[in-house]
mmCIF file of C-alpha atoms in Angstrom:
data_model
loop_
_atom_site.group_PDB
_atom_site.id
_atom_site.type_symbol
_atom_site.label_atom_id
_atom_site.label_comp_id
_atom_site.label_asym_id
_atom_site.label_seq_id
_atom_site.Cartn_x
_atom_site.Cartn_y
_atom_site.Cartn_z
ATOM 1 C CA MET E 248 21.949 -103.767 35.541
ATOM 2 C CA VAL E 249 22.048 -106.054 38.563
ATOM 3 C CA ASP E 250 19.740 -109.149 38.445
ATOM 4 C CA ASN E 251 19.793 -109.963 42.031
ATOM 5 C CA ARG E 252 19.340 -113.438 42.342
ATOM 6 C CA THR E 253 19.450 -114.732 46.319
ATOM 7 C CA PRO E 254 17.461 -113.420 49.413
ATOM 8 C CA TYR E 255 20.414 -110.893 50.440
ATOM 9 C CA ALA E 256 20.016 -106.891 49.711
ATOM 10 C CA VAL E 257 22.776 -106.418 46.546
ATOM 11 C CA ASP E 258 23.705 -102.764 45.270
ATOM 12 C CA LYS E 259 26.127 -101.431 42.429
ATOM 13 C CA ILE E 260 28.206 -98.412 41.667
ATOM 14 C CA TRP E 261 31.535 -97.608 39.517
ATOM 15 C CA ARG E 262 35.000 -97.523 40.949
ATOM 16 C CA GLN E 263 37.747 -95.757 39.644
ATOM 17 C CA ASP E 264 41.128 -97.793 40.851
ATOM 18 C CA LYS E 265 44.514 -95.458 42.521
ATOM 19 C CA ASP E 266 45.651 -95.460 38.761
ATOM 20 C CA GLY E 267 42.221 -94.765 36.976
ATOM 21 C CA ASN E 268 40.981 -98.084 35.817
ATOM 22 C CA LYS E 269 37.420 -98.018 35.705
ATOM 23 C CA LEU E 270 35.627 -100.116 38.677
ATOM 24 C CA TRP E 271 32.525 -102.092 38.746
ATOM 25 C CA MET E 272 31.779 -103.053 41.726
ATOM 26 C CA VAL E 273 28.788 -104.686 43.740
ATOM 27 C CA VAL E 274 28.407 -105.661 47.218
ATOM 28 C CA VAL E 275 26.114 -108.393 48.852
ATOM 29 C CA LYS E 276 24.537 -107.662 51.716
ATOM 30 C CA ALA E 277 23.348 -110.074 54.400
ATOM 31 C CA THR E 278 22.054 -109.742 58.131
ATOM 32 C CA PHE E 279 20.864 -113.011 60.219
ATOM 33 C CA ASP E 280 19.309 -113.254 63.318
ATOM 34 C CA ILE E 281 21.414 -115.076 66.472
ATOM 35 C CA SER E 282 19.581 -117.130 68.704
ATOM 36 C CA LEU E 283 20.711 -117.369 72.203
ATOM 37 C CA ASN E 284 21.787 -120.916 71.762
ATOM 38 C CA GLY E 285 24.280 -119.931 68.587
ATOM 39 C CA THR E 286 22.462 -120.816 65.826
ATOM 40 C CA THR E 287 21.657 -117.946 62.936
ATOM 41 C CA SER E 288 19.093 -117.935 60.457
ATOM 42 C CA LEU E 289 18.483 -115.773 57.621
ATOM 43 C CA ALA E 290 16.688 -112.435 58.704
ATOM 44 C CA LYS E 291 12.811 -111.630 56.877
ATOM 45 C CA GLU E 292 14.153 -108.277 57.309
ATOM 46 C CA GLN E 293 16.811 -108.111 55.051
ATOM 47 C CA ILE E 294 18.770 -104.407 55.496
ATOM 48 C CA PRO E 295 18.799 -102.503 52.378
ATOM 49 C CA VAL E 296 23.516 -101.786 51.112
ATOM 50 C CA ALA E 297 24.548 -98.339 52.599
ATOM 51 C CA ALA E 298 25.224 -95.416 50.122
ATOM 52 C CA THR E 299 26.208 -93.654 51.734
ATOM 53 C CA CYS E 300 27.367 -92.819 55.500
ATOM 54 C CA GLU E 301 25.369 -92.217 58.957
ATOM 55 C CA TYR E 302 26.375 -90.272 61.611
ATOM 56 C CA ARG E 303 25.112 -90.527 64.566
ATOM 57 C CA GLY E 304 24.760 -86.479 64.287
ATOM 58 C CA ALA E 305 25.990 -84.042 62.420
ATOM 59 C CA ARG E 306 29.179 -84.938 60.682
ATOM 60 C CA GLY E 307 32.375 -83.838 61.944
ATOM 61 C CA LYS E 308 30.760 -83.762 65.878
ATOM 62 C CA THR E 309 29.617 -87.220 66.804
ATOM 63 C CA SER E 310 31.020 -90.185 65.173
ATOM 64 C CA LEU E 311 29.723 -92.638 62.210
ATOM 65 C CA ILE E 312 27.522 -95.975 62.746
ATOM 66 C CA HIS E 313 28.155 -96.793 58.749
ATOM 67 C CA GLU E 314 30.016 -96.155 56.388
ATOM 68 C CA SER E 315 29.085 -96.426 53.445
ATOM 69 C CA ASP E 316 29.219 -100.002 51.825
ATOM 70 C CA LEU E 317 29.798 -99.037 48.264
ATOM 71 C CA PHE E 318 33.241 -96.516 50.110
ATOM 72 C CA GLY E 319 35.797 -98.552 47.615
ATOM 73 C CA VAL E 320 36.942 -101.245 46.844
ATOM 74 C CA LYS E 321 38.856 -103.263 50.464
ATOM 75 C CA ALA E 322 41.753 -104.480 51.570
ATOM 76 C CA GLY E 323 41.189 -106.800 54.309
ATOM 77 C CA THR E 324 38.013 -107.518 56.160
ATOM 78 C CA ASP E 325 36.675 -105.596 58.063
ATOM 79 C CA VAL E 326 35.138 -106.537 61.582
ATOM 80 C CA LEU E 327 33.322 -103.519 64.086
ATOM 81 C CA VAL E 328 30.691 -103.801 66.760
ATOM 82 C CA ASN E 329 27.416 -101.120 67.189
ATOM 83 C CA GLY E 330 26.011 -102.020 70.819
ATOM 84 C CA SER E 331 27.258 -101.979 73.979
ATOM 85 C CA ALA E 332 28.620 -103.468 77.068
ATOM 86 C CA TRP E 333 26.838 -104.749 79.815
ATOM 87 C CA ALA E 334 27.042 -105.817 83.820
ATOM 88 C CA PRO E 335 26.482 -109.945 83.770
ATOM 89 C CA SER E 336 23.386 -110.533 84.988
ATOM 90 C CA GLY E 337 22.246 -107.139 84.783
ATOM 91 C CA ARG E 338 24.169 -106.318 87.995
ATOM 92 C CA ARG E 339 25.674 -102.646 88.447
ATOM 93 C CA VAL E 340 29.270 -102.180 88.356
ATOM 94 C CA ARG E 341 31.355 -99.424 88.146
ATOM 95 C CA ALA E 342 33.831 -101.048 85.828
ATOM 96 C CA LEU E 343 34.093 -103.961 82.994
ATOM 97 C CA ASP E 344 36.264 -106.062 80.406
ATOM 98 C CA VAL E 345 34.739 -106.086 77.479
ATOM 99 C CA ARG E 346 35.660 -108.910 74.323
ATOM 100 C CA LEU E 347 35.790 -109.563 71.200
ATOM 101 C CA ARG E 348 37.271 -112.745 69.153
ATOM 102 C CA ILE E 349 36.645 -113.611 65.811
ATOM 103 C CA GLY E 350 39.328 -114.913 63.923
ATOM 104 C CA ALA E 351 42.160 -113.304 64.303
ATOM 105 C CA VAL E 352 40.646 -110.088 65.993
ATOM 106 C CA ASN E 353 41.050 -110.700 70.180
ATOM 107 C CA LYS E 354 40.223 -107.720 71.667
ATOM 108 C CA ARG E 355 39.853 -106.688 74.996
ATOM 109 C CA LEU E 356 38.841 -103.315 76.214
ATOM 110 C CA ARG E 357 37.870 -101.777 79.521
ATOM 111 C CA VAL E 358 34.376 -99.603 80.071
ATOM 112 C CA PHE E 359 34.405 -97.331 83.269
ATOM 113 C CA GLY E 360 30.851 -95.655 84.505
ATOM 114 C CA ASP E 361 30.973 -91.291 83.688
ATOM 115 C CA ARG E 362 34.242 -90.401 84.706
ATOM 116 C CA CYS E 363 36.127 -86.497 85.898
ATOM 117 C CA TRP E 364 39.057 -85.020 86.521
ATOM 118 C CA TYR E 365 39.135 -83.009 90.263
ATOM 119 C CA ARG E 366 42.251 -81.607 91.957
ATOM 120 C CA ARG E 367 43.265 -82.922 95.549
ATOM 121 C CA LEU E 368 43.640 -80.727 97.926
ATOM 122 C CA ALA E 369 47.498 -82.606 98.572
ATOM 123 C CA GLY E 370 47.785 -81.137 94.333
ATOM 124 C CA GLY E 371 46.869 -82.727 91.301
ATOM 125 C CA LEU E 372 44.418 -84.422 89.203
ATOM 126 C CA VAL E 373 42.910 -87.592 90.178
ATOM 127 C CA PRO E 374 39.843 -88.877 88.453
ATOM 128 C CA THR E 375 36.070 -89.134 90.171
ATOM 129 C CA GLN E 376 35.329 -92.649 91.095
ATOM 130 C CA PRO E 377 33.264 -94.316 88.514
ATOM 131 C CA GLU E 378 29.473 -94.311 88.610
ATOM 132 C CA TRP E 379 27.914 -97.628 88.201
ATOM 133 C CA PHE E 380 25.745 -98.620 84.914
ATOM 134 C CA GLU E 381 23.930 -101.576 83.566
ATOM 135 C CA SER E 382 24.616 -100.604 80.596
ATOM 136 C CA MET E 383 28.106 -98.212 78.727
ATOM 137 C CA PRO E 384 27.303 -97.528 74.949
ATOM 138 C CA ILE E 385 30.920 -98.295 73.070
ATOM 139 C CA LEU E 386 31.296 -95.029 71.000
ATOM 140 C CA TYR E 387 34.027 -92.549 69.434
ATOM 141 C CA GLU E 388 31.871 -90.413 72.239
ATOM 142 C CA ARG E 389 33.197 -92.455 75.285
ATOM 143 C CA ALA E 390 36.895 -92.957 73.739
ATOM 144 C CA TYR E 391 39.865 -91.029 74.195
ATOM 145 C CA GLY E 392 39.241 -88.186 72.473
ATOM 146 C CA GLY E 393 37.487 -84.226 71.949
ATOM 147 C CA GLN E 394 38.607 -80.905 71.456
ATOM 148 C CA ASP E 395 40.200 -77.783 74.059
ATOM 149 C CA PHE E 396 38.917 -74.547 73.110
ATOM 150 C CA SER E 397 39.713 -73.264 76.353
ATOM 151 C CA ALA E 398 42.368 -71.099 75.277
ATOM 152 C CA ASP E 399 41.426 -67.124 74.528
ATOM 153 C CA ASP E 400 43.465 -66.798 71.624
ATOM 154 C CA PRO E 401 41.602 -69.333 69.012
ATOM 155 C CA ALA E 402 45.656 -69.841 67.853
ATOM 156 C CA LYS E 403 45.688 -72.416 70.759
ATOM 157 C CA HIS E 404 43.114 -74.372 70.119
ATOM 158 C CA ARG E 405 44.013 -78.526 69.410
ATOM 159 C CA ILE E 406 41.717 -81.013 68.652
ATOM 160 C CA GLU E 407 42.593 -84.260 68.929
ATOM 161 C CA ASP E 408 43.292 -85.682 65.301
ATOM 162 C CA ARG E 409 42.202 -89.557 65.785
ATOM 163 C CA ASN E 410 38.956 -88.470 67.975
ATOM 164 C CA PRO E 411 38.190 -85.532 67.639
ATOM 165 C CA VAL E 412 34.505 -86.434 68.833
ATOM 166 C CA GLY E 413 35.808 -87.561 71.915
ATOM 167 C CA ALA E 414 36.390 -86.807 75.662
ATOM 168 C CA GLY E 415 39.675 -86.306 78.262
ATOM 169 C CA PHE E 416 41.992 -84.167 75.752
ATOM 170 C CA ALA E 417 42.722 -80.611 77.017
ATOM 171 C CA VAL E 418 46.038 -79.510 76.041
ATOM 172 C CA ARG E 419 46.902 -78.367 80.602
ATOM 173 C CA ALA E 420 45.476 -78.673 83.748
ATOM 174 C CA GLU E 421 43.934 -75.963 84.067
ATOM 175 C CA HIS E 422 41.477 -76.623 81.492
ATOM 176 C CA CYS E 423 40.631 -80.693 82.941
ATOM 177 C CA LEU E 424 38.950 -79.258 85.930
ATOM 178 C CA ASP E 425 35.238 -80.860 85.722
ATOM 179 C CA ARG E 426 35.887 -82.074 82.610
ATOM 180 C CA ARG E 427 34.884 -85.322 81.097
ATOM 181 C CA LEU E 428 37.421 -88.923 80.730
ATOM 182 C CA PRO E 429 37.157 -91.131 78.464
ATOM 183 C CA ASN E 430 34.437 -94.309 79.759
ATOM 184 C CA ILE E 431 36.490 -96.445 77.768
ATOM 185 C CA GLU E 432 39.737 -97.238 77.760
ATOM 186 C CA TYR E 433 42.843 -100.542 76.861
ATOM 187 C CA PRO E 434 43.230 -102.192 79.401
ATOM 188 C CA ASP E 435 47.052 -101.969 79.304
ATOM 189 C CA ARG E 436 47.457 -98.513 78.582
ATOM 190 C CA LEU E 437 44.819 -96.722 80.699
ATOM 191 C CA ILE E 438 44.686 -93.327 81.583
ATOM 192 C CA ALA E 439 47.058 -91.998 84.739
ATOM 193 C CA SER E 440 48.427 -88.266 83.846
ATOM 194 C CA TRP E 441 46.141 -85.899 82.460
ATOM 195 C CA ARG E 442 48.913 -85.585 80.305
ATOM 196 C CA ASP E 443 48.412 -89.000 79.158
ATOM 197 C CA ARG E 444 47.938 -89.044 75.255
ATOM 198 C CA PRO E 445 46.361 -92.780 74.635
ATOM 199 C CA ALA E 446 44.961 -94.277 71.484
ATOM 200 C CA PRO E 447 41.234 -93.976 71.223
ATOM 201 C CA ALA E 448 39.778 -97.336 72.321
ATOM 202 C CA GLY E 449 36.674 -98.239 70.464
ATOM 203 C CA LEU E 450 34.595 -101.504 68.338
ATOM 204 C CA ASN E 451 32.892 -98.864 65.920
ATOM 205 C CA ALA E 452 33.930 -97.376 62.167
ATOM 206 C CA VAL E 453 36.812 -94.769 61.997
ATOM 207 C CA GLU E 454 36.059 -91.795 60.137
ATOM 208 C CA CYS E 455 38.362 -91.422 56.874
ATOM 209 C CA SER E 456 38.589 -87.858 57.646
ATOM 210 C CA TRP E 457 40.496 -89.200 61.443
ATOM 211 C CA SER E 458 44.602 -90.331 62.274
ATOM 212 C CA PRO E 459 46.341 -92.108 61.470
ATOM 213 C CA ARG E 460 43.600 -93.492 58.641
ATOM 214 C CA ARG E 461 43.220 -90.499 56.533
ATOM 215 C CA GLU E 462 46.928 -90.503 56.140
ATOM 216 C CA LEU E 463 46.860 -94.223 53.929
ATOM 217 C CA ALA E 464 44.627 -91.484 51.369
ATOM 218 C CA GLY E 465 48.140 -90.348 50.458
ATOM 219 C CA THR E 466 49.962 -87.137 50.224
ATOM 220 C CA TYR E 467 48.494 -84.372 48.148
ATOM 221 C CA ASP E 468 51.801 -81.522 47.801
ATOM 222 C CA GLU E 469 52.449 -80.055 44.229
ATOM 223 C CA SER E 470 54.398 -83.197 42.910
ATOM 224 C CA TRP E 471 50.578 -84.741 42.636
ATOM 225 C CA ARG E 472 48.999 -81.234 41.387
ATOM 226 C CA ARG E 473 51.932 -81.667 38.272
ATOM 227 C CA ASN E 474 51.988 -85.024 38.007
ATOM 228 C CA ARG E 475 48.694 -87.628 39.174
ATOM 229 C CA PHE E 476 45.875 -84.245 39.310
ATOM 230 C CA PRO E 477 43.264 -86.146 40.032
ATOM 231 C CA LEU E 478 43.755 -89.148 40.335
ATOM 232 C CA TRP E 479 44.643 -90.701 43.735
ATOM 233 C CA ALA E 480 48.279 -90.273 45.073
ATOM 234 C CA GLU E 481 51.187 -92.688 44.408
ATOM 235 C CA ASP E 482 51.423 -93.626 47.519
ATOM 236 C CA PHE E 483 47.875 -94.308 48.311
ATOM 237 C CA ASP E 484 47.274 -96.992 50.803
ATOM 238 C CA GLY E 485 44.753 -99.060 49.754
ATOM 239 C CA ARG E 486 43.500 -100.031 53.469
ATOM 240 C CA TYR E 487 42.254 -96.585 52.964
ATOM 241 C CA ASN E 488 39.076 -98.044 52.169
ATOM 242 C CA ASN E 489 39.286 -99.598 55.277
ATOM 243 C CA CYS E 490 37.887 -98.380 58.329
ATOM 244 C CA ALA E 491 37.603 -100.843 61.061
ATOM 245 C CA PRO E 492 40.471 -99.630 64.307
ATOM 246 C CA LEU E 493 43.857 -101.182 62.577
ATOM 247 C CA ASP E 494 43.765 -104.548 65.249
ATOM 248 C CA GLN E 495 40.035 -105.255 63.075
ATOM 249 C CA GLN E 496 41.010 -105.441 60.481
ATOM 250 C CA VAL E 497 41.781 -108.492 58.984
ATOM 251 C CA GLY E 498 43.890 -110.151 55.742
ATOM 252 C CA PRO E 499 43.399 -112.169 53.934
ATOM 253 C CA PHE E 500 39.582 -112.252 54.211
ATOM 254 C CA LEU E 501 37.967 -114.149 56.210
ATOM 255 C CA ARG E 502 35.572 -116.087 54.219
ATOM 256 C CA GLY E 503 32.491 -117.536 56.950
ATOM 257 C CA GLY E 504 32.865 -120.032 59.434
ATOM 258 C CA GLU E 505 35.158 -118.655 62.060
ATOM 259 C CA GLU E 506 33.793 -118.890 65.621
ATOM 260 C CA VAL E 507 32.810 -115.675 66.986
ATOM 261 C CA ALA E 508 32.490 -114.717 70.768
ATOM 262 C CA LEU E 509 31.426 -111.394 71.993
ATOM 263 C CA GLU E 510 31.821 -110.206 76.372
ATOM 264 C CA ASN E 511 30.232 -108.277 78.198
ATOM 265 C CA LEU E 512 28.328 -107.048 74.521
ATOM 266 C CA SER E 513 24.834 -108.564 74.833
ATOM 267 C CA PRO E 514 22.551 -108.121 77.510
ATOM 268 C CA LYS E 515 22.160 -112.201 77.468
ATOM 269 C CA GLY E 516 25.293 -113.345 78.217
ATOM 270 C CA THR E 517 28.282 -113.659 76.106
ATOM 271 C CA LEU E 518 26.954 -114.476 72.519
ATOM 272 C CA ALA E 519 29.254 -117.063 71.190
ATOM 273 C CA PHE E 520 28.045 -117.935 67.329
ATOM 274 C CA THR E 521 29.266 -119.242 63.944
ATOM 275 C CA LEU E 522 30.125 -117.418 61.145
ATOM 276 C CA PRO E 523 27.326 -118.005 57.988
ATOM 277 C CA LYS E 524 29.567 -119.323 54.744
ATOM 278 C CA ILE E 525 27.280 -118.846 52.211
ATOM 279 C CA HIS E 526 29.299 -118.926 49.052
ATOM 280 C CA PRO E 527 28.125 -115.171 46.804
ATOM 281 C CA CYS E 528 29.035 -115.593 42.995
ATOM 282 C CA PHE E 529 28.980 -113.501 40.037
ATOM 283 C CA ARG E 530 28.746 -113.293 36.518
ATOM 284 C CA THR E 531 28.963 -109.832 34.520
ATOM 285 C CA ARG E 532 27.676 -109.881 30.682
ATOM 286 C CA PHE E 533 29.068 -107.952 27.998
ATOM 287 C CA GLY E 534 27.782 -107.985 25.194
ATOM 288 C CA ARG E 535 28.075 -112.216 24.461
ATOM 289 C CA LYS E 536 30.590 -112.789 26.773
ATOM 290 C CA ASP E 537 30.662 -113.398 30.443
ATOM 291 C CA GLN E 538 33.146 -112.852 33.611
ATOM 292 C CA GLU E 539 32.949 -115.045 35.625
ATOM 293 C CA HIS E 540 34.085 -112.961 39.637
ATOM 294 C CA ARG E 541 34.971 -113.232 42.730
ATOM 295 C CA GLY E 542 33.801 -111.590 45.928
ATOM 296 C CA GLN E 543 35.230 -111.060 49.170
ATOM 297 C CA LEU E 544 33.897 -110.691 52.678
ATOM 298 C CA CYS E 545 34.428 -107.507 53.523
ATOM 299 C CA THR E 546 32.546 -106.242 56.125
ATOM 300 C CA VAL E 547 31.144 -108.055 59.010
ATOM 301 C CA LEU E 548 29.181 -105.958 62.093
ATOM 302 C CA LEU E 549 27.764 -107.532 64.921
ATOM 303 C CA GLU E 550 24.541 -106.170 65.907
ATOM 304 C CA PRO E 551 24.422 -107.731 69.961
ATOM 305 C CA ASP E 552 21.638 -105.354 71.184
ATOM 306 C CA GLN E 553 19.537 -106.621 68.173
ATOM 307 C CA SER E 554 21.158 -110.459 68.454
ATOM 308 C CA ARG E 555 22.101 -110.013 64.672
ATOM 309 C CA VAL E 556 25.455 -109.839 62.423
ATOM 310 C CA VAL E 557 25.740 -108.580 58.980
ATOM 311 C CA MET E 558 27.455 -109.942 56.284
ATOM 312 C CA SER E 559 29.178 -108.284 53.355
ATOM 313 C CA TRP E 560 30.717 -109.121 50.071
ATOM 314 C CA GLN E 561 32.585 -106.620 47.600
ATOM 315 C CA THR E 562 33.481 -107.509 43.456
ATOM 316 C CA SER E 563 35.280 -105.205 41.263
ATOM 317 C CA ILE E 564 36.697 -105.930 37.920
ATOM 318 C CA VAL E 565 38.208 -103.637 35.926
ATOM 319 C CA CYS E 566 36.157 -102.377 32.920
ATOM 320 C CA ASN E 567 37.859 -99.408 30.574
ATOM 321 C CA ASP E 568 36.871 -99.807 27.387
ATOM 322 C CA ARG E 569 34.271 -102.287 28.324
ATOM 323 C CA VAL E 570 32.184 -99.970 29.915
ATOM 324 C CA ASP E 571 29.220 -99.215 27.664
ATOM 325 C CA ASP E 572 29.575 -102.565 26.414
ATOM 326 C CA LEU E 573 28.192 -103.905 30.021
ATOM 327 C CA ASP E 574 24.361 -105.519 30.253
ATOM 328 C CA VAL E 575 24.462 -106.941 33.768
ATOM 329 C CA THR E 576 26.158 -108.615 36.256
ATOM 330 C CA ILE E 577 24.046 -111.875 37.662
ATOM 331 C CA VAL E 578 23.937 -112.905 41.805
ATOM 332 C CA THR E 579 24.124 -115.911 42.905
ATOM 333 C CA GLN E 580 24.996 -118.218 45.643
ATOM 334 C CA LYS E 581 26.837 -121.737 45.621
ATOM 335 C CA ALA E 582 24.329 -124.530 46.940
ATOM 336 C CA ALA E 583 25.866 -125.169 50.449
ATOM 337 C CA GLY E 584 28.273 -127.932 50.403
ATOM 338 C CA SER E 585 29.308 -127.617 46.727
ATOM 339 C CA GLY E 586 32.830 -126.477 47.790
ATOM 340 C CA ALA E 587 34.277 -122.641 48.288
#
């Protein structure tokens, strides 16, 4: 049902929108290598479209590596980074800042070496001095969050809903002793007390069951069961389909051609390049009639450890009573210099 005439990976899926319309969604995924001089070239190995979510371990106990590229129609471009913080010139540090810049996104995080809480002789909990490190993976397992099951009574067990797999969360001071602090924080919201509850800091995909993303799925109560089941809730927000942290979601969509800079996120130093600008084109045939439709750059995945960038476009059209008439979607790309 898809005729791919590009060098990129392509896949498709049927979806349903908020009001029950049947959507035909096609995704194009292009992988580019990034050279030291900042030029990009088509990678020999094109990463396939991800049909399912991939976790670092068991779902519910580890963070996402990749969300499915077919999850749903996105409301803007997700900018994601899978990588590590790297000490400049390979000289170990106790802390450093990393920075991501692309389009409207300008984000800085502070990365610490491993720390834990200890009790001073004078009383009170303070963090240990950070350990030295050369590189530190940027994962939600190393951001603020986690679980506190220290209490004997299970009714008093608590989970940090914004990041259940993180570090540092505790409900009582005595539960913090020797508990690991997060390695990754926002520079303007650094943890000073065990009572602090900062937003988890990261650059990776956020799982759909974590807050505040899960609330965007809407309200599923008795009124929904009576009036809308099995459709999405009336207050469903399309941003639910976006998996990037809120400060890494770009709307309107990126188009390609934007400048990208990654500071202390590559073993090769600052990585700067221009996002490739390509234009996938889509033409879907329903019997004897063709319908042309545009794609949107829905995901930019930066993988500086591998010196590559992966870009995904998605397009969707409402089919409903035309479902059985759909023959094929032909995917091509517009020649360079032929306009947006």
